[in-house]
Amino acid sequence: MTDPARRTAAEGWIPMRRRLHDGLLAVVAPLAAFSVALGGLTAWTASGAAGTPPRLEIGDGRVFLPYNGNVGTAAFFRITNSGGADDRLVSVTSAAADSAMLSRHVRHDSGAGSMSMVGSVGLPAGETLTMSASTVDVMVKVKGRRQVGDMLPFVLHFRHSDPVEALAVVVRPGS
């Protein structure tokens, strides 16, 4: 029998240098793939494109001044979702109102319009919802007498985001 160190490749023996080379390849190839993938994910996350949660900003809060002794009126907000995921406005509450409901203006074929209550309003990622009397608004029954310039507190509730407090100024309808 021959010395194991002297066997040849023809006898099924792979020299030590070849085994070391193959072993390094077996380790280096997955390590390189992992490093490239980790670098790509890090760059994707750092750029803000990694599916950030909704990031909501509420502004331009207005409430129409109730008139002729009415307590029912409408409130409007501008809601910007600068995050990377969609969200939904599911309700609005206010300590200054007996009730607050989301509603949508509906135009009929006859030309007449009406309001219908809605359960929620979509807030797509990267978009802004600007409420108005002809689109979506918040129907409110305010407590007490109000005058132009009063500030009313509201809390907007969302499906995925925490509630957001907002103020709305009382304005004359049409302004």
PDB file of N, CA, C and O in Angstrom, residues 38-52 55:
ATOM      1  N   LEU A  38     -27.456  42.386   1.492  1.00  0.00           N
ATOM      2  CA  LEU A  38     -27.525  43.280   2.653  1.00  0.00           C
ATOM      3  C   LEU A  38     -27.248  44.718   2.246  1.00  0.00           C
ATOM      4  O   LEU A  38     -27.934  45.641   2.698  1.00  0.00           O
ATOM      5  N   GLY A  39     -26.291  44.933   1.366  1.00  0.00           N
ATOM      6  CA  GLY A  39     -26.005  46.288   0.878  1.00  0.00           C
ATOM      7  C   GLY A  39     -27.193  46.876   0.131  1.00  0.00           C
ATOM      8  O   GLY A  39     -27.541  48.038   0.305  1.00  0.00           O
ATOM      9  N   GLY A  40     -27.837  46.078  -0.710  1.00  0.00           N
ATOM     10  CA  GLY A  40     -29.014  46.540  -1.447  1.00  0.00           C
ATOM     11  C   GLY A  40     -30.170  46.886  -0.530  1.00  0.00           C
ATOM     12  O   GLY A  40     -30.830  47.909  -0.688  1.00  0.00           O
ATOM     13  N   LEU A  41     -30.448  46.027   0.446  1.00  0.00           N
ATOM     14  CA  LEU A  41     -31.528  46.303   1.399  1.00  0.00           C
ATOM     15  C   LEU A  41     -31.231  47.536   2.245  1.00  0.00           C
ATOM     16  O   LEU A  41     -32.131  48.327   2.548  1.00  0.00           O
ATOM     17  N   THR A  42     -29.975  47.720   2.620  1.00  0.00           N
ATOM     18  CA  THR A  42     -29.592  48.904   3.395  1.00  0.00           C
ATOM     19  C   THR A  42     -29.813  50.173   2.577  1.00  0.00           C
ATOM     20  O   THR A  42     -30.366  51.157   3.075  1.00  0.00           O
ATOM     21  N   ALA A  43     -29.417  50.158   1.317  1.00  0.00           N
ATOM     22  CA  ALA A  43     -29.618  51.328   0.454  1.00  0.00           C
ATOM     23  C   ALA A  43     -31.097  51.592   0.236  1.00  0.00           C
ATOM     24  O   ALA A  43     -31.553  52.740   0.258  1.00  0.00           O
ATOM     25  N   TRP A  44     -31.888  50.543   0.050  1.00  0.00           N
ATOM     26  CA  TRP A  44     -33.328  50.675  -0.157  1.00  0.00           C
ATOM     27  C   TRP A  44     -33.997  51.289   1.069  1.00  0.00           C
ATOM     28  O   TRP A  44     -34.808  52.200   0.974  1.00  0.00           O
ATOM     29  N   THR A  45     -33.620  50.816   2.249  1.00  0.00           N
ATOM     30  CA  THR A  45     -34.179  51.339   3.489  1.00  0.00           C
ATOM     31  C   THR A  45     -33.745  52.783   3.720  1.00  0.00           C
ATOM     32  O   THR A  45     -34.551  53.635   4.086  1.00  0.00           O
ATOM     33  N   ALA A  46     -32.478  53.080   3.491  1.00  0.00           N
ATOM     34  CA  ALA A  46     -31.958  54.439   3.710  1.00  0.00           C
ATOM     35  C   ALA A  46     -32.601  55.447   2.763  1.00  0.00           C
ATOM     36  O   ALA A  46     -32.769  56.616   3.114  1.00  0.00           O
ATOM     37  N   SER A  47     -33.006  55.013   1.581  1.00  0.00           N
ATOM     38  CA  SER A  47     -33.637  55.933   0.624  1.00  0.00           C
ATOM     39  C   SER A  47     -35.087  56.210   0.975  1.00  0.00           C
ATOM     40  O   SER A  47     -35.720  57.065   0.369  1.00  0.00           O
ATOM     41  N   GLY A  48     -35.637  55.485   1.958  1.00  0.00           N
ATOM     42  CA  GLY A  48     -37.023  55.689   2.358  1.00  0.00           C
ATOM     43  C   GLY A  48     -37.999  54.891   1.527  1.00  0.00           C
ATOM     44  O   GLY A  48     -39.200  55.080   1.631  1.00  0.00           O
ATOM     45  N   ALA A  49     -37.517  53.999   0.701  1.00  0.00           N
ATOM     46  CA  ALA A  49     -38.395  53.241  -0.181  1.00  0.00           C
ATOM     47  C   ALA A  49     -38.757  51.874   0.383  1.00  0.00           C
ATOM     48  O   ALA A  49     -39.311  51.052  -0.328  1.00  0.00           O
ATOM     49  N   ALA A  50     -38.489  51.626   1.635  1.00  0.00           N
ATOM     50  CA  ALA A  50     -38.692  50.297   2.203  1.00  0.00           C
ATOM     51  C   ALA A  50     -40.067  50.123   2.811  1.00  0.00           C
ATOM     52  O   ALA A  50     -40.245  49.415   3.773  1.00  0.00           O
ATOM     53  N   GLY A  51     -41.077  50.785   2.243  1.00  0.00           N
ATOM     54  CA  GLY A  51     -42.430  50.594   2.752  1.00  0.00           C
ATOM     55  C   GLY A  51     -42.629  51.238   4.108  1.00  0.00           C
ATOM     56  O   GLY A  51     -43.104  50.601   5.027  1.00  0.00           O
ATOM     57  N   THR A  52     -42.247  52.487   4.221  1.00  0.00           N
ATOM     58  CA  THR A  52     -42.428  53.182   5.492  1.00  0.00           C
ATOM     59  C   THR A  52     -43.903  53.210   5.847  1.00  0.00           C
ATOM     60  O   THR A  52     -44.762  53.175   4.970  1.00  0.00           O
ATOM     61  N   ARG A  55     -47.453  58.308   7.121  1.00  0.00           N
ATOM     62  CA  ARG A  55     -46.970  59.484   7.842  1.00  0.00           C
ATOM     63  C   ARG A  55     -47.968  60.588   7.530  1.00  0.00           C
ATOM     64  O   ARG A  55     -47.959  61.159   6.455  1.00  0.00           O
TER      65      ARG A  55
END
